[in-house]
Amino acid sequence: MRTRITDLFEIRYPIIQGGMHYVGFAELAAAVANAGGLGLITALTQPSPAALADEIARCRELTDKPFGVNLTFLPSVTPPDYPGYVKAILDGGIKAVETAGNNPQQWLPALKEAGVKVIHKCTSVRHALKAEAIGCDAVSVDGFECGGHPGEDDVPNMILLPRAADELKIPFVASGGMADARSLVAALAMGADGMNMGTRFVATVEAPVHQNVKDAIVAASELDTRLVMRPLRNTERVLANAGVERLLEKERALGDAIGFADIAPEVAGVYPRVMRDGDMDAGAWSCGMVAGLIHDIPTVGELVERIMSEARDIIAGRLAGLVEEPARAAA
């Protein structure tokens, strides 16, 4: 399947594995690349630029296909060594970078000069247009359904994707609620050039996370996520658990007086405990409503081939069969 996204990133299928904290390691990125999509290593999961360089090298041993790196720019009193991470990306010969969080404009000249294609993650049309204006090559448009940070506008993809298609000139992928062939075909129909999957790729054989995490996603329904940190305007969609209920109770009790320090026990340092150790009640960890569409734990290759095979059937079979030929319609 050829779209502007497959052409941009030189991949076989218009499927991207988004950056995910303590999930986006070399094993998963390589598996997605080998399956024909674009796999991404999550830079800030690595403790240092040197560790990221090692992870990129390890991924090169696992695949000869294109893969990329996710680099999220976070507001912080003591920011990560962003110049070092960018240098590791460039030294590693990476040609695809997914940026997220704050505006990546200051880092674009170095990336572009090295021939890197940049796709920026956005939760609104206005942010997508800004990404286009500063020179990003593509955007990932995140609807309200997504796991992680959906922004504060609460616009679902049935509205957000056609709006993005109306406004953008650069290619974009749909993110949030993407899990299967129906997701891909719907995204294409609404003007996207592919889809980005996060939660769906966590529930795969190659995802380097504890089995408890994969089982929790399979067991969850579309009703089992919660929105936390709304009072801080840092909304995150997470899977319901005991830690999340503790966090929400603090939000209810403290109201507008709440600060990050009040919820830190349920947020800070949670990902290693969940993803590596399998402590499912440690606190808040990102999960999309799409969990309701996830019922198995296939290999990445099986998942991607299933999506593409069923997408072809939907497009060439079901949808084509709904359209009458002009001559028959006239008769």
Short mmCIF file of N, CA and C in Angstrom, two decimals, residues 262-321:
data_model
loop_
_atom_site.label_atom_id
_atom_site.label_comp_id
_atom_site.label_asym_id
_atom_site.label_seq_id
_atom_site.Cartn_x
_atom_site.Cartn_y
_atom_site.Cartn_z
N ASP A 262 1.54 16.49 45.13
CA ASP A 262 0.47 15.72 45.79
C ASP A 262 0.25 14.36 45.12
N ILE A 263 0.49 14.30 43.82
CA ILE A 263 0.21 13.05 43.09
C ILE A 263 1.48 12.32 42.67
N ALA A 264 2.63 12.86 43.02
CA ALA A 264 3.90 12.27 42.60
C ALA A 264 4.02 10.79 42.91
N PRO A 265 3.54 10.30 44.08
CA PRO A 265 3.68 8.86 44.36
C PRO A 265 2.98 7.97 43.34
N GLU A 266 1.93 8.49 42.68
CA GLU A 266 1.19 7.69 41.70
C GLU A 266 1.63 7.96 40.27
N VAL A 267 2.61 8.86 40.08
CA VAL A 267 3.03 9.24 38.73
C VAL A 267 4.54 9.09 38.52
N ALA A 268 5.31 9.62 39.43
CA ALA A 268 6.77 9.64 39.25
C ALA A 268 7.38 8.25 39.41
N GLY A 269 8.20 7.87 38.45
CA GLY A 269 8.91 6.60 38.54
C GLY A 269 8.05 5.36 38.41
N VAL A 270 6.84 5.53 37.88
CA VAL A 270 5.90 4.41 37.81
C VAL A 270 6.24 3.43 36.68
N TYR A 271 6.72 3.94 35.55
CA TYR A 271 6.85 3.09 34.36
C TYR A 271 7.78 1.89 34.54
N PRO A 272 8.95 2.02 35.15
CA PRO A 272 9.77 0.82 35.35
C PRO A 272 9.05 -0.23 36.21
N ARG A 273 8.33 0.24 37.21
CA ARG A 273 7.63 -0.70 38.10
C ARG A 273 6.52 -1.44 37.38
N VAL A 274 5.85 -0.75 36.45
CA VAL A 274 4.77 -1.39 35.69
C VAL A 274 5.33 -2.22 34.55
N MET A 275 6.06 -1.59 33.65
CA MET A 275 6.48 -2.24 32.42
C MET A 275 7.54 -3.32 32.63
N ARG A 276 8.44 -3.09 33.55
CA ARG A 276 9.52 -4.06 33.78
C ARG A 276 9.16 -5.09 34.84
N ASP A 277 8.54 -4.59 35.96
CA ASP A 277 8.30 -5.48 37.10
C ASP A 277 6.90 -6.07 37.12
N GLY A 278 5.97 -5.50 36.35
CA GLY A 278 4.61 -6.04 36.28
C GLY A 278 3.72 -5.66 37.44
N ASP A 279 4.06 -4.59 38.17
CA ASP A 279 3.24 -4.12 39.28
C ASP A 279 2.10 -3.28 38.71
N MET A 280 0.96 -3.89 38.49
CA MET A 280 -0.11 -3.24 37.75
C MET A 280 -0.85 -2.15 38.52
N ASP A 281 -0.64 -2.07 39.83
CA ASP A 281 -1.31 -1.06 40.63
C ASP A 281 -0.36 0.02 41.12
N ALA A 282 0.83 0.09 40.52
CA ALA A 282 1.84 1.05 40.99
C ALA A 282 1.39 2.49 40.80
N GLY A 283 0.64 2.74 39.76
CA GLY A 283 0.20 4.11 39.48
C GLY A 283 -0.28 4.25 38.06
N ALA A 284 -0.21 5.48 37.54
CA ALA A 284 -0.79 5.81 36.24
C ALA A 284 0.15 5.46 35.10
N TRP A 285 -0.33 4.63 34.17
CA TRP A 285 0.44 4.34 32.95
C TRP A 285 -0.50 4.41 31.74
N SER A 286 0.04 4.95 30.66
CA SER A 286 -0.76 5.28 29.48
C SER A 286 -1.38 4.06 28.83
N CYS A 287 -2.64 4.20 28.47
CA CYS A 287 -3.36 3.15 27.74
C CYS A 287 -4.54 3.80 27.04
N GLY A 288 -4.77 3.45 25.78
CA GLY A 288 -5.85 4.04 25.01
C GLY A 288 -7.16 3.29 25.17
N MET A 289 -8.25 3.97 24.82
CA MET A 289 -9.57 3.33 24.81
C MET A 289 -9.60 2.15 23.85
N VAL A 290 -8.63 2.13 22.93
CA VAL A 290 -8.53 1.07 21.93
C VAL A 290 -8.32 -0.30 22.57
N ALA A 291 -8.03 -0.35 23.86
CA ALA A 291 -7.92 -1.63 24.56
C ALA A 291 -9.16 -2.48 24.35
N GLY A 292 -10.30 -1.83 24.15
CA GLY A 292 -11.54 -2.57 23.91
C GLY A 292 -11.56 -3.33 22.60
N LEU A 293 -10.62 -3.03 21.70
CA LEU A 293 -10.53 -3.73 20.41
C LEU A 293 -9.39 -4.74 20.38
N ILE A 294 -8.69 -4.91 21.49
CA ILE A 294 -7.51 -5.78 21.53
C ILE A 294 -7.85 -7.05 22.28
N HIS A 295 -7.79 -8.18 21.58
CA HIS A 295 -8.23 -9.44 22.16
C HIS A 295 -7.18 -10.55 22.11
N ASP A 296 -5.99 -10.25 21.60
CA ASP A 296 -4.96 -11.28 21.52
C ASP A 296 -3.58 -10.64 21.59
N ILE A 297 -2.56 -11.50 21.65
CA ILE A 297 -1.17 -11.05 21.74
C ILE A 297 -0.38 -11.73 20.62
N PRO A 298 -0.51 -11.23 19.40
CA PRO A 298 0.18 -11.84 18.25
C PRO A 298 1.62 -11.36 18.17
N THR A 299 2.39 -11.96 17.27
CA THR A 299 3.68 -11.36 16.93
C THR A 299 3.40 -10.08 16.14
N VAL A 300 4.38 -9.20 16.11
CA VAL A 300 4.22 -7.97 15.34
C VAL A 300 3.99 -8.28 13.86
N GLY A 301 4.74 -9.25 13.34
CA GLY A 301 4.58 -9.63 11.94
C GLY A 301 3.18 -10.12 11.63
N GLU A 302 2.64 -10.97 12.52
CA GLU A 302 1.28 -11.48 12.33
C GLU A 302 0.27 -10.34 12.39
N LEU A 303 0.45 -9.43 13.32
CA LEU A 303 -0.48 -8.31 13.46
C LEU A 303 -0.49 -7.43 12.22
N VAL A 304 0.68 -7.04 11.75
CA VAL A 304 0.76 -6.13 10.61
C VAL A 304 0.22 -6.80 9.35
N GLU A 305 0.57 -8.05 9.11
CA GLU A 305 0.07 -8.74 7.93
C GLU A 305 -1.44 -8.93 7.99
N ARG A 306 -1.96 -9.19 9.17
CA ARG A 306 -3.41 -9.32 9.34
C ARG A 306 -4.10 -8.00 9.02
N ILE A 307 -3.55 -6.91 9.54
CA ILE A 307 -4.14 -5.60 9.27
C ILE A 307 -4.15 -5.31 7.78
N MET A 308 -3.03 -5.55 7.11
CA MET A 308 -2.94 -5.21 5.69
C MET A 308 -3.83 -6.11 4.84
N SER A 309 -3.89 -7.40 5.16
CA SER A 309 -4.74 -8.32 4.40
C SER A 309 -6.21 -7.95 4.55
N GLU A 310 -6.63 -7.68 5.78
CA GLU A 310 -8.03 -7.33 6.01
C GLU A 310 -8.35 -5.95 5.44
N ALA A 311 -7.38 -5.03 5.45
CA ALA A 311 -7.61 -3.70 4.86
C ALA A 311 -7.88 -3.83 3.36
N ARG A 312 -7.09 -4.67 2.70
CA ARG A 312 -7.32 -4.88 1.26
C ARG A 312 -8.72 -5.46 1.02
N ASP A 313 -9.13 -6.39 1.87
CA ASP A 313 -10.45 -7.00 1.71
C ASP A 313 -11.56 -5.96 1.91
N ILE A 314 -11.39 -5.09 2.89
CA ILE A 314 -12.41 -4.06 3.14
C ILE A 314 -12.51 -3.10 1.96
N ILE A 315 -11.34 -2.65 1.48
CA ILE A 315 -11.33 -1.66 0.40
C ILE A 315 -11.82 -2.26 -0.92
N ALA A 316 -11.25 -3.40 -1.29
CA ALA A 316 -11.56 -3.99 -2.60
C ALA A 316 -12.84 -4.82 -2.58
N GLY A 317 -13.24 -5.26 -1.40
CA GLY A 317 -14.41 -6.11 -1.30
C GLY A 317 -15.63 -5.36 -0.80
N ARG A 318 -15.70 -5.18 0.51
CA ARG A 318 -16.91 -4.60 1.10
C ARG A 318 -17.22 -3.21 0.56
N LEU A 319 -16.23 -2.30 0.59
CA LEU A 319 -16.51 -0.92 0.16
C LEU A 319 -16.78 -0.83 -1.34
N ALA A 320 -15.97 -1.53 -2.12
CA ALA A 320 -16.19 -1.52 -3.58
C ALA A 320 -17.55 -2.09 -3.92
N GLY A 321 -17.99 -3.09 -3.15
CA GLY A 321 -19.28 -3.71 -3.42
C GLY A 321 -20.47 -2.84 -3.08
#
